[in-house]
Short mmCIF file of C-alpha atoms and ligand atoms in Angstrom, two decimals:
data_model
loop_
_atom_site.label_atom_id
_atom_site.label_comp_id
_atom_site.label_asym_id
_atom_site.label_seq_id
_atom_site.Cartn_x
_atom_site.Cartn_y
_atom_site.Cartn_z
CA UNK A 147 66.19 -5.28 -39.93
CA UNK A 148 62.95 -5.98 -41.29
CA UNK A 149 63.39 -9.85 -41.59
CA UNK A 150 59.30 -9.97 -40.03
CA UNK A 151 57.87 -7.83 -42.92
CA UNK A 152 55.52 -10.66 -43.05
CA UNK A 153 52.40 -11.32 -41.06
CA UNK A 154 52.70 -13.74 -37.94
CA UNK A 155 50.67 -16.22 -39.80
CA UNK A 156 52.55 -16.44 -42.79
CA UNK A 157 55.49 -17.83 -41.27
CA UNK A 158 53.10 -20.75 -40.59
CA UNK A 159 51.38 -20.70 -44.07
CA UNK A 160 54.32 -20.15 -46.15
CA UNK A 161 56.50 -22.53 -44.13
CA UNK A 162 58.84 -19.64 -43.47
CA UNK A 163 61.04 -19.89 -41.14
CA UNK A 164 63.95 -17.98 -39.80
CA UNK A 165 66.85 -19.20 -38.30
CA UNK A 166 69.12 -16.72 -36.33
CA UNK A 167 72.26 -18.35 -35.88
CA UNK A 168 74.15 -16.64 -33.25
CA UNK A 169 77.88 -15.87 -33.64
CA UNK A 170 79.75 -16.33 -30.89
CA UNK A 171 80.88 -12.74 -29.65
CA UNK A 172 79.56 -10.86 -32.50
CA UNK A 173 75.76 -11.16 -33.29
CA UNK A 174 74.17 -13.09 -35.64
CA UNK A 175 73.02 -13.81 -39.04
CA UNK A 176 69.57 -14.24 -39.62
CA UNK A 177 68.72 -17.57 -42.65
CA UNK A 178 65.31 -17.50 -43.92
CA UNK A 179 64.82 -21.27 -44.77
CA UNK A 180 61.41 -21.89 -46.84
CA UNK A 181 61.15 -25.23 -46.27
CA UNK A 182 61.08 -25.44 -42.35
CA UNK A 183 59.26 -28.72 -42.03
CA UNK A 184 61.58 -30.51 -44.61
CA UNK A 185 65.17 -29.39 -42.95
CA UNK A 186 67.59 -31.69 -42.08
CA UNK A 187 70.55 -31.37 -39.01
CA UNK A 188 72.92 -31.63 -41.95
CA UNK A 189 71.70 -28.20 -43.78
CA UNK A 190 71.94 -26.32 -40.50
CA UNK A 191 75.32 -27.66 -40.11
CA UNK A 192 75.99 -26.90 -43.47
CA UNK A 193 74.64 -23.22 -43.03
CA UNK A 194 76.60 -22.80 -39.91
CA UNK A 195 79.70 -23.76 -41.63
CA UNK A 196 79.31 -21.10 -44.36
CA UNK A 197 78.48 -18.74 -41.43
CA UNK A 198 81.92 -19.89 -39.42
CA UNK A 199 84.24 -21.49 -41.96
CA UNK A 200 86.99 -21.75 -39.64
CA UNK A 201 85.20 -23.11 -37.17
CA UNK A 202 84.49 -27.14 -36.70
CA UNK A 203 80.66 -27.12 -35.53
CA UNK A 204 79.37 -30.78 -35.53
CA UNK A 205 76.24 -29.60 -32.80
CA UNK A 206 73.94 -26.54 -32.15
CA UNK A 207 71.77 -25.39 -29.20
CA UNK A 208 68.51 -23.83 -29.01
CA UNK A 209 66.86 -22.19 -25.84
CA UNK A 210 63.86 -23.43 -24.12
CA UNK A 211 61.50 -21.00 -22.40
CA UNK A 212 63.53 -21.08 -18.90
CA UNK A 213 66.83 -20.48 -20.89
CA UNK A 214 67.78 -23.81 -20.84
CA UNK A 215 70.02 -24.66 -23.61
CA UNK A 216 70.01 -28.31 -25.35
CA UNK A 217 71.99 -29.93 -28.05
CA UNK A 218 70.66 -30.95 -31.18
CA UNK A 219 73.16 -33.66 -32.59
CA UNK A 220 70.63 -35.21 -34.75
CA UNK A 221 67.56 -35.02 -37.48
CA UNK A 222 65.26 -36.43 -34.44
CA UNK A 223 66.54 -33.91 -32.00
CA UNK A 224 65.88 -31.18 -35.19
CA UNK A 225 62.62 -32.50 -34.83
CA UNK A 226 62.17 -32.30 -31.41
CA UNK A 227 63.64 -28.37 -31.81
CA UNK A 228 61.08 -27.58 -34.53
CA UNK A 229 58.22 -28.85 -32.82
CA UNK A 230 59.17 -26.84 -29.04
CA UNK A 231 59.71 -23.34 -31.38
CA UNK A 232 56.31 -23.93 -33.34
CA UNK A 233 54.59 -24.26 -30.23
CA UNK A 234 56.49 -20.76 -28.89
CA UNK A 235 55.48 -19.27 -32.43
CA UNK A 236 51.95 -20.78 -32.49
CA UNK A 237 51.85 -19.22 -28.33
CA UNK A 238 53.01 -15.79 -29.82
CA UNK A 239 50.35 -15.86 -32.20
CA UNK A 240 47.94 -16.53 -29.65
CA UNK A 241 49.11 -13.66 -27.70
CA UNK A 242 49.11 -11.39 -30.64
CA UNK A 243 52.84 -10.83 -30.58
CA UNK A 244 55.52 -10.15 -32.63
CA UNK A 245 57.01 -14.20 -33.87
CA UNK A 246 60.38 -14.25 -32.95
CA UNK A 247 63.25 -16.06 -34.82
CA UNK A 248 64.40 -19.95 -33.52
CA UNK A 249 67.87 -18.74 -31.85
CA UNK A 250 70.54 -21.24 -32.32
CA UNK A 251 74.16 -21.26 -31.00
CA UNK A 252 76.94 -23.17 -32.98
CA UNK A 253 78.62 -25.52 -30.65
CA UNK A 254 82.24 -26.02 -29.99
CA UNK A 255 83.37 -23.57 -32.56
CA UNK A 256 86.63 -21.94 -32.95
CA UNK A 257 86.06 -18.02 -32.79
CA UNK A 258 84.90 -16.97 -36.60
CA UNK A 259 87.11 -15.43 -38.66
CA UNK A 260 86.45 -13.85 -42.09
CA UNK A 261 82.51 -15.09 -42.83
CA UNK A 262 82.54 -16.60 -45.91
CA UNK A 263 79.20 -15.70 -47.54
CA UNK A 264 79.65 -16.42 -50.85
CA UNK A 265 76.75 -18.32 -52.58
CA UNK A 266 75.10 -18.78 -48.99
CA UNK A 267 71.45 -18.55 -48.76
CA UNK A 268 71.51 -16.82 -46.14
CA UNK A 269 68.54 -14.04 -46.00
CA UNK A 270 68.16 -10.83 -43.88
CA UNK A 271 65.00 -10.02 -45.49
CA UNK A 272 64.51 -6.28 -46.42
CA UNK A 273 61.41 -7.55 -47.99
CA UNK A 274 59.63 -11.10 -49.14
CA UNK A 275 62.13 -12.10 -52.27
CA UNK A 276 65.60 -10.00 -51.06
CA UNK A 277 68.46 -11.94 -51.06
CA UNK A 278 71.03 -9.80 -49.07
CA UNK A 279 74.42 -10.97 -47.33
CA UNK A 280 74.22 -11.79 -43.88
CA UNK A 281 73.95 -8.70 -41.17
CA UNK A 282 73.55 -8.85 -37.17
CA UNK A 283 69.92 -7.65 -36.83
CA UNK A 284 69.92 -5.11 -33.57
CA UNK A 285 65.83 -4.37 -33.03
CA UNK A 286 62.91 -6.06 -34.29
CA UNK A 287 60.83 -3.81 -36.16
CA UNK A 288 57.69 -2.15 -35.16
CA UNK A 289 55.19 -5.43 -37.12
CA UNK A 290 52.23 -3.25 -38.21
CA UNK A 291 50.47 -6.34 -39.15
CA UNK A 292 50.05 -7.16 -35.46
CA UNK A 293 46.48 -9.03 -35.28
CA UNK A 294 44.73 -8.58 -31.63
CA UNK A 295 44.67 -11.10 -29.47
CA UNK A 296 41.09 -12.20 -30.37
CA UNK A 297 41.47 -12.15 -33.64
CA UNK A 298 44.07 -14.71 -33.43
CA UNK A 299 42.00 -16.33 -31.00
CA UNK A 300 39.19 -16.60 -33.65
CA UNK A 301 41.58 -17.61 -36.22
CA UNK A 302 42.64 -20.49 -34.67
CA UNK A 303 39.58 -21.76 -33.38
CA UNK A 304 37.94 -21.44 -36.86
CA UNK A 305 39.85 -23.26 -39.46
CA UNK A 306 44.21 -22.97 -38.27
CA UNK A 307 43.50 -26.92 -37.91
CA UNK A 308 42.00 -28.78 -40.40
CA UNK A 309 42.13 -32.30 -41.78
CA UNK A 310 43.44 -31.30 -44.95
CA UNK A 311 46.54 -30.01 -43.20
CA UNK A 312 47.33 -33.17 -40.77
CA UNK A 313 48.87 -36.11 -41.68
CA UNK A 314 48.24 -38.97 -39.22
CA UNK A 315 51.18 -41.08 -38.51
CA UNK A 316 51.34 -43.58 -35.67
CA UNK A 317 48.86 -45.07 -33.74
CA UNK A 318 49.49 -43.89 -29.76
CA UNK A 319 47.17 -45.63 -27.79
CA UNK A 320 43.58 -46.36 -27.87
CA UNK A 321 40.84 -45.44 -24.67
CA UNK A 322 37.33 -45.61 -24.00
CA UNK A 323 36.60 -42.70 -26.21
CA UNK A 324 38.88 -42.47 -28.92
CA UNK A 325 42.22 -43.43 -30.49
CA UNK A 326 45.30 -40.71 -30.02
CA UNK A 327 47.43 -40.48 -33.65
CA UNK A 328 50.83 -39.13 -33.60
CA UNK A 329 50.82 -36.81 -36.44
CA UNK A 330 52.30 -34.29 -38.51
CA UNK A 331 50.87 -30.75 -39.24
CA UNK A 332 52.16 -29.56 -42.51
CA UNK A 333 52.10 -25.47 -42.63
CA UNK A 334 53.52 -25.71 -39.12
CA UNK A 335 55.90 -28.33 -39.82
CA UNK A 336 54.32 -29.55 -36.19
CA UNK A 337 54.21 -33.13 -34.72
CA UNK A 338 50.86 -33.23 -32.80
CA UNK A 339 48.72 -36.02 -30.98
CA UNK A 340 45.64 -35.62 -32.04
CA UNK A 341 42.60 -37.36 -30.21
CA UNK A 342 39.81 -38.43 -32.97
CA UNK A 343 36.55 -39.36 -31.05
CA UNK A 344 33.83 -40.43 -32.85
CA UNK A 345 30.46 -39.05 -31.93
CA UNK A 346 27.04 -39.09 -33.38
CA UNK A 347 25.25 -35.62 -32.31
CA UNK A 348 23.63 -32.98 -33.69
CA UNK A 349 25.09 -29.97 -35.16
CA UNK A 350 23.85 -27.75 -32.38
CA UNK A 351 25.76 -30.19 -29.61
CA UNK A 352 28.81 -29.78 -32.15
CA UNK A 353 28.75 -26.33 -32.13
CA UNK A 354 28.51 -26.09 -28.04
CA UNK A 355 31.25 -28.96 -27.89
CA UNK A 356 33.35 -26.47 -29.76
CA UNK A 357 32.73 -23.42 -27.96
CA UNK A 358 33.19 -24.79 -24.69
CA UNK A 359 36.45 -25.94 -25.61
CA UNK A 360 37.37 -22.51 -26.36
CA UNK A 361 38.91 -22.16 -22.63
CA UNK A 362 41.80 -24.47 -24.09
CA UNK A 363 43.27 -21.87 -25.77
CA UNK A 364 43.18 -19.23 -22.63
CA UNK A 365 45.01 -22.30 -20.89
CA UNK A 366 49.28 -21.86 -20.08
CA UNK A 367 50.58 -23.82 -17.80
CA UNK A 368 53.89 -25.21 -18.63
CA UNK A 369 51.94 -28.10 -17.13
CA UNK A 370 49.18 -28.53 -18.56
CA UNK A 371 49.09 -30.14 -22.36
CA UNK A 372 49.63 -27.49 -25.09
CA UNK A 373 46.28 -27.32 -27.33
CA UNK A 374 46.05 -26.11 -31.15
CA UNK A 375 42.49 -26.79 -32.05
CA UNK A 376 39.57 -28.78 -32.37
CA UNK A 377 37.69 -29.21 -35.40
CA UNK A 378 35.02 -31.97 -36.67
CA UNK A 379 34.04 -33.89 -39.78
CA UNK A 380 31.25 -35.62 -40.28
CA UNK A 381 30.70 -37.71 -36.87
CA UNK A 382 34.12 -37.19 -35.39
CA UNK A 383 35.82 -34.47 -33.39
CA UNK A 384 39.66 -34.03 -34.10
CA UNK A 385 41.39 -32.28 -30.94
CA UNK A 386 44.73 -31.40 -31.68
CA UNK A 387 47.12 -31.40 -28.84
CA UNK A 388 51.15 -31.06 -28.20
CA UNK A 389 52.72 -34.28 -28.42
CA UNK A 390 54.53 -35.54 -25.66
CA UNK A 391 57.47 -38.29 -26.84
CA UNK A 392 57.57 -40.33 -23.33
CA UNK A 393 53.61 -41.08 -23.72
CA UNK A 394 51.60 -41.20 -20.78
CA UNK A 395 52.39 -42.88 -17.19
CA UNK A 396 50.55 -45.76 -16.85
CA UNK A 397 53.09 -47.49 -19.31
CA UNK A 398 56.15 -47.31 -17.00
CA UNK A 399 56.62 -49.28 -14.13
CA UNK A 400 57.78 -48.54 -10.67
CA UNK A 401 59.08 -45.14 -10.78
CA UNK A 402 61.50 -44.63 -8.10
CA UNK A 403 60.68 -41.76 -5.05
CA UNK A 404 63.12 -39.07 -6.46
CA UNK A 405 61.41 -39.14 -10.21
CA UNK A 406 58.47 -39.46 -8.80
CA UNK A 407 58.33 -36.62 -6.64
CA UNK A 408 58.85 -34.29 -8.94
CA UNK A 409 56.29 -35.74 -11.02
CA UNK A 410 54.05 -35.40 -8.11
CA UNK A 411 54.85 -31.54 -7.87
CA UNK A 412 54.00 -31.00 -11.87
CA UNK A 413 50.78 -32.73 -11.33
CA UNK A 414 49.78 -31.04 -7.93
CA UNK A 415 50.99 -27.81 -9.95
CA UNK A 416 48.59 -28.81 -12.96
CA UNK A 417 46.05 -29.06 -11.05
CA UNK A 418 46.03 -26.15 -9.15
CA UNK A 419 46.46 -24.38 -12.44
CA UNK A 420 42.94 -25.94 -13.34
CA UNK A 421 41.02 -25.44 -10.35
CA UNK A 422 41.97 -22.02 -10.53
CA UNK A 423 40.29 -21.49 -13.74
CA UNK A 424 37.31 -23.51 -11.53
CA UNK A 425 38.29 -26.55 -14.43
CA UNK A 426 38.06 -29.94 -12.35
CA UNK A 427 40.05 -32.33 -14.18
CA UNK A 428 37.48 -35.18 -13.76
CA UNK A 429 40.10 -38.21 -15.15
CA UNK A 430 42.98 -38.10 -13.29
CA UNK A 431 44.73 -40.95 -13.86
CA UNK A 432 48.33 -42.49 -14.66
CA UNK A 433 47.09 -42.52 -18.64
CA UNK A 434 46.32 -38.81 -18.25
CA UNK A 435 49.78 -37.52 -17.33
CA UNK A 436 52.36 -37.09 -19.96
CA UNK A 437 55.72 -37.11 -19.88
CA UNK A 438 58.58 -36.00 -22.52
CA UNK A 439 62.46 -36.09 -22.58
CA UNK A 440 62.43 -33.05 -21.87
CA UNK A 441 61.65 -33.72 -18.13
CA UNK A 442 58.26 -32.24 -18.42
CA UNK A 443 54.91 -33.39 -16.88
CA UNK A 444 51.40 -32.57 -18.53
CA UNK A 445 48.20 -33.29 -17.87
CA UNK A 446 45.52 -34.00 -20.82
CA UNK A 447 42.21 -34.84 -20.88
CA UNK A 448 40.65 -32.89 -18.26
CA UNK A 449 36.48 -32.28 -18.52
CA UNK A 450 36.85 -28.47 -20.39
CA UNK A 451 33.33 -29.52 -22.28
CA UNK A 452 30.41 -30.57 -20.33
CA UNK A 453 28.67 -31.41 -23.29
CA UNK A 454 31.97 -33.80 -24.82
CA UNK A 455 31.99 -35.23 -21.25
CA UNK A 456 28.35 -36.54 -21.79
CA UNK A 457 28.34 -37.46 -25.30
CA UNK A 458 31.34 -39.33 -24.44
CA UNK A 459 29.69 -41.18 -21.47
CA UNK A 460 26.50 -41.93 -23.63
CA UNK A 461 29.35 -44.65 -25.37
CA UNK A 462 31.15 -45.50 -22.10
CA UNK A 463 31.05 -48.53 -20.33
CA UNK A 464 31.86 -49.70 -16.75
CA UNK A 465 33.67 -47.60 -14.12
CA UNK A 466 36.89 -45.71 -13.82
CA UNK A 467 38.79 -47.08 -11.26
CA UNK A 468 40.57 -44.16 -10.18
CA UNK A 469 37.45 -42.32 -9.62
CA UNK A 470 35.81 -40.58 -5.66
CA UNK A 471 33.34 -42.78 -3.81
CA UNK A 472 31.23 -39.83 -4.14
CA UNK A 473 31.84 -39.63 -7.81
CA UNK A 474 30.36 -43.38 -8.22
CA UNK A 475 27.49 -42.84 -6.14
CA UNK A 476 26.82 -40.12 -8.20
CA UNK A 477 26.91 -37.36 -5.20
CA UNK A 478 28.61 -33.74 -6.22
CA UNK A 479 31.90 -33.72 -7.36
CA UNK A 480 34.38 -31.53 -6.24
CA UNK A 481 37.89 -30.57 -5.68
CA UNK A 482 38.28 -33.17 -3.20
CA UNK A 483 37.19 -35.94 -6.01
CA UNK A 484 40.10 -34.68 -8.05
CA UNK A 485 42.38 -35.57 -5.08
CA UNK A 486 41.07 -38.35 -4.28
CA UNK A 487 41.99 -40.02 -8.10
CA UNK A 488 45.48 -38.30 -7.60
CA UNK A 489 45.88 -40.14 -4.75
CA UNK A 490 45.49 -43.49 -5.82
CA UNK A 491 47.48 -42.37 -9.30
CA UNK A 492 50.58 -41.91 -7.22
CA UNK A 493 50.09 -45.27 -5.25
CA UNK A 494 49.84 -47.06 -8.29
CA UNK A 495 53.06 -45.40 -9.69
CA UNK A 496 54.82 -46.03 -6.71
CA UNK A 497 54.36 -49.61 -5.90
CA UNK A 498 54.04 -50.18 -9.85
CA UNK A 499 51.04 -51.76 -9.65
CA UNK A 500 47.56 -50.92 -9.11
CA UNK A 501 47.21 -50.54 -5.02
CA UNK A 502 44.35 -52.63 -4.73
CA UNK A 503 43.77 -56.28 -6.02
CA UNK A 504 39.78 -55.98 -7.26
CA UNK A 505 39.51 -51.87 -7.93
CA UNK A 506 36.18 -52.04 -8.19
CA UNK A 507 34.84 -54.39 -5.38
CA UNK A 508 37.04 -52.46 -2.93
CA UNK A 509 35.37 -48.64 -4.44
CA UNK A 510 31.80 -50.81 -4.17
CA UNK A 511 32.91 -51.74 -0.40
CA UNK A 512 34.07 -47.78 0.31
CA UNK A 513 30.65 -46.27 -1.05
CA UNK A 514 28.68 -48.80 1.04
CA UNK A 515 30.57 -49.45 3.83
CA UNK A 516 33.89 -47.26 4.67
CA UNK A 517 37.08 -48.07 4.07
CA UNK A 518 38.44 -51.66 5.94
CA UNK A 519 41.19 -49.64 7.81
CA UNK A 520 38.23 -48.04 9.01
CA UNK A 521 36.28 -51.45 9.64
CA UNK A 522 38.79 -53.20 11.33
CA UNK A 523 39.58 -50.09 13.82
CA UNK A 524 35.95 -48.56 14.44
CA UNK A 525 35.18 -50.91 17.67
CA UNK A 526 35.49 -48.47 20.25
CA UNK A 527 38.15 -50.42 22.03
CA UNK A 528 40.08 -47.73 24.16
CA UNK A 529 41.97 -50.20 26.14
CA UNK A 530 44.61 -50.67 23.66
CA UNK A 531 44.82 -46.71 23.65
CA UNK A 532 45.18 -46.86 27.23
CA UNK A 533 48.01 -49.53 26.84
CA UNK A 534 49.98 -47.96 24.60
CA UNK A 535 49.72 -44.26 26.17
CA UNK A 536 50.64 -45.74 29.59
CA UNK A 537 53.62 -48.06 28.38
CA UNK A 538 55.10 -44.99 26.44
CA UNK A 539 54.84 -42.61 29.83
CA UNK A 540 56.69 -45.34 32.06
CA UNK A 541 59.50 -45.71 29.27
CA UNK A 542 59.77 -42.22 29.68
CA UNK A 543 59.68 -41.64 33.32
CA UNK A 544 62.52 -44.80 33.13
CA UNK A 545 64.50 -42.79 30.97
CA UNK A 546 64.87 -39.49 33.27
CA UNK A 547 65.52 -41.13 35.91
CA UNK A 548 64.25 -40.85 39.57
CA UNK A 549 63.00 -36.84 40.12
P1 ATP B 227 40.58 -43.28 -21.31
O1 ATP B 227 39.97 -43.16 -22.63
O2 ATP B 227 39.92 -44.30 -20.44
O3 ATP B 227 40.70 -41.95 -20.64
P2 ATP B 227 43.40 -43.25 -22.02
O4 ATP B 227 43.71 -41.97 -21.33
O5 ATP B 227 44.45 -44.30 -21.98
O6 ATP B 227 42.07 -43.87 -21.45
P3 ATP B 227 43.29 -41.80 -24.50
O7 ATP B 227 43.12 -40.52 -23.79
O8 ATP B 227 42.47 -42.02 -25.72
O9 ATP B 227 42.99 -43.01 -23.53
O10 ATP B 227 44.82 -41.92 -24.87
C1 ATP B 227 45.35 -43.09 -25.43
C2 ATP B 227 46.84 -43.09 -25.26
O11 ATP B 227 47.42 -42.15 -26.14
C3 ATP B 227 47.31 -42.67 -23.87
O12 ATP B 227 47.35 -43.78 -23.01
C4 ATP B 227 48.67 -42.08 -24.13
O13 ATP B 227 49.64 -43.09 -23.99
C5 ATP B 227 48.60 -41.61 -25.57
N1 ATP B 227 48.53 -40.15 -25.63
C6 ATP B 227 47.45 -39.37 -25.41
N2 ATP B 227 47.74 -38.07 -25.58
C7 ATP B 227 49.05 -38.00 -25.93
C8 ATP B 227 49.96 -36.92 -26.23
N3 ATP B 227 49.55 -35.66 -26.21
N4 ATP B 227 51.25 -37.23 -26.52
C9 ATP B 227 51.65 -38.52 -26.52
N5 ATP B 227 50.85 -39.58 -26.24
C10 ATP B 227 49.56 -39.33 -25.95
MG1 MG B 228 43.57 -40.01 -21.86
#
């Protein structure tokens, strides 16, 4: 079956796409659709139903990377599909491997009987323009158009992303820096939040900004936010990131122990994925976690570029909240400082609110003068030590009774 004749990037280019709709008990048939961004949940059904004509299919599934399979019912859920398997293709490109085909599996069918083909576009591919009946592929060919790794790499850091190719959409949210689109890559057929920060430098700082975000694309984490590219024009940097449908954290309230711990493990897990690669995040906050309904937590926004961390800051007023006493008295950050902000994160999204009524007064109190838990306690006074150690031994030597 030769149905990847083509390069990896021209499934992208060419909006190519290929569909291997799995039969239950006896393969699968492989449907080349050229118009991947533009399908609807009704063609696949449509497809599937030329595929299994005796079969009622009115849902499909699709894999995610841990085997996990989920329903798609609708055109938002086909959405939702697309975007997940253009983020496996676009990480297969990255790796310089072979692209493989989205998998789907018809749901609720009958077993198939005869496959009625006729006048199905269905296409195995032999070669760019075949048009063959349906087969079950059994090995993916040898692709002798493989690119290496850094080629890719190189690809996609110069020019994959571009303005001409994006199509903003929705407003997400707005912070210090820059305003966060929702919007919709057109070879990819991708939804992607792209951050668009404007910033007056020189070419040179450009040029450094978008090397040192290079490390981006070394980044996978399954919690950590996907990246696709950077790119500027004129006085603004694009950065083009995966989109996460539930938004960030600071928009929900109370989240109750049992969500919340898990969050809490996908952070923790985040960030030990970034200090490993000696990345401190540097913004750790509720705003900087992202959720989607897929269950997954992501962090964005972490300090990758020195140099976009201080031309940022050049345009940035007043103090995070969120951030290390040491951090606002301007002492070395470390490690610890990324704690610290994760710390007070996870009080806020457990009691809903921020933990503290005046953020700021209280981190201006802590620099200066220690925390008041520590004020109200540092006096020395052993005596009600002594109490309490001596009333808890007599309540014990009353319990066991004379020796
Ligand atoms: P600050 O600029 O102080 O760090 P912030 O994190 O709220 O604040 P932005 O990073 O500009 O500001 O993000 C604005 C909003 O856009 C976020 O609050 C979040 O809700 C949304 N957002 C950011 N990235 C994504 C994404 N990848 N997917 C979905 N929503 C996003
Ligand atoms: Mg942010």
């Amino acid at each position: 079956m030769l149905w990847l004749a083509f390069g990896p990037f021209h499934a992208m280019e060419n909006q190519v796409l290929v569909i291997r709709i799995k039969i239950p008990n006896s393969g699968a048939v492989d449907w080349t659709v050229h118009s991947g961004p533009q399908l609807l949940f009704r063609d696949v059904l449509d497809v599937i139903g030329q595929v299994l004509p005796e079969a009622t299919t009115t849902a499909f599934e699709y894999e995610d990377e841990d085997g996990d399979r989920i329903t798609v019912r609708s055109d938002e859920e086909m959405e939702a599909m697309l975007s997940y398997y253009y983020s496996t293709v676009m990480e297969q490109q990255v790796n310089g491997q072979l692209i493989e085909p989205l998998q789907i599996f018809p749901r609720a069918c009958k077993p198939p009987g005869e496959r009625n083909i006729h006048g199905l576009k269905v296409n195995t591919r032999a070669g760019p323009s075949q048009h063959g009946s349906p087969a079950v592929p059994d090995s993916l060919p040898s692709n002798s158009l493989k690119k290496s790794s850094a080629e890719l790499k190189k690809i996609l850091a110069n020019g994959q992303m571009n303005e001409q190719d994006i199509r903003y959409r929705d407003t997400l949210g707005h912070g210090n820096g820059g305003t966060v689109y929702k919007a919709y890559h057109v070879p990819s057929g991708k939804i992607l939040a792209v951050k668009v920060i404007l910033l007056d430098i020189t070419l040179e700082l450009q040029k450094q900004i978008m090397s040192e975000l290079e490390i981006l694309y070394k980044c996978d984490s399954s919690y950590i936010i996907g990246f696709y590219g950077a790119f500027f024009v004129e006085n603004r940097i694009s950065i083009c990131t995966e989109f996460m449908d539930g938004g960030s954290l600071d928009v929900y309230r109370k989240i109750p122990e049992h969500v919340l711990g898990r969050i809490a493990i996908a952070v923790v897990k985040g960030l030990t994925y970034l200090w490993s690669l000696k990345i401190l995040h540097r913004d750790v906050k509720p705003s900087n976690m992202l959720v989607n309904t897929r269950g997954q937590v992501k962090l964005c926004d972490f300090g990758v570029s020195t140099q976009l961390v201080n031309s940022i800051a050049k345009t940035y007023v007043g103090t995070n909240a969120y951030m290390a006493p040491e951090r606002i008295s301007g002492e070395q950050y470390g490690i610890h400082s990324d704690v610290w902000s994760l710390g007070i994160s996870f009080m806020e999204l457990a009691l809903g609110r921020f933990p503290y009524p005046q953020p700021l007064q209280l981190l201006q109190c802590i620099v200066d003068e220690g925390h008041p838990f520590i004020m109200q306690f540092n006096d020395g006074n052993a005596t009600v030590v002594s109490m309490w150690v001596c009333r808890a031994l007599e309540e014990r030597r009353n319990q066991q009774g004379p020796p």
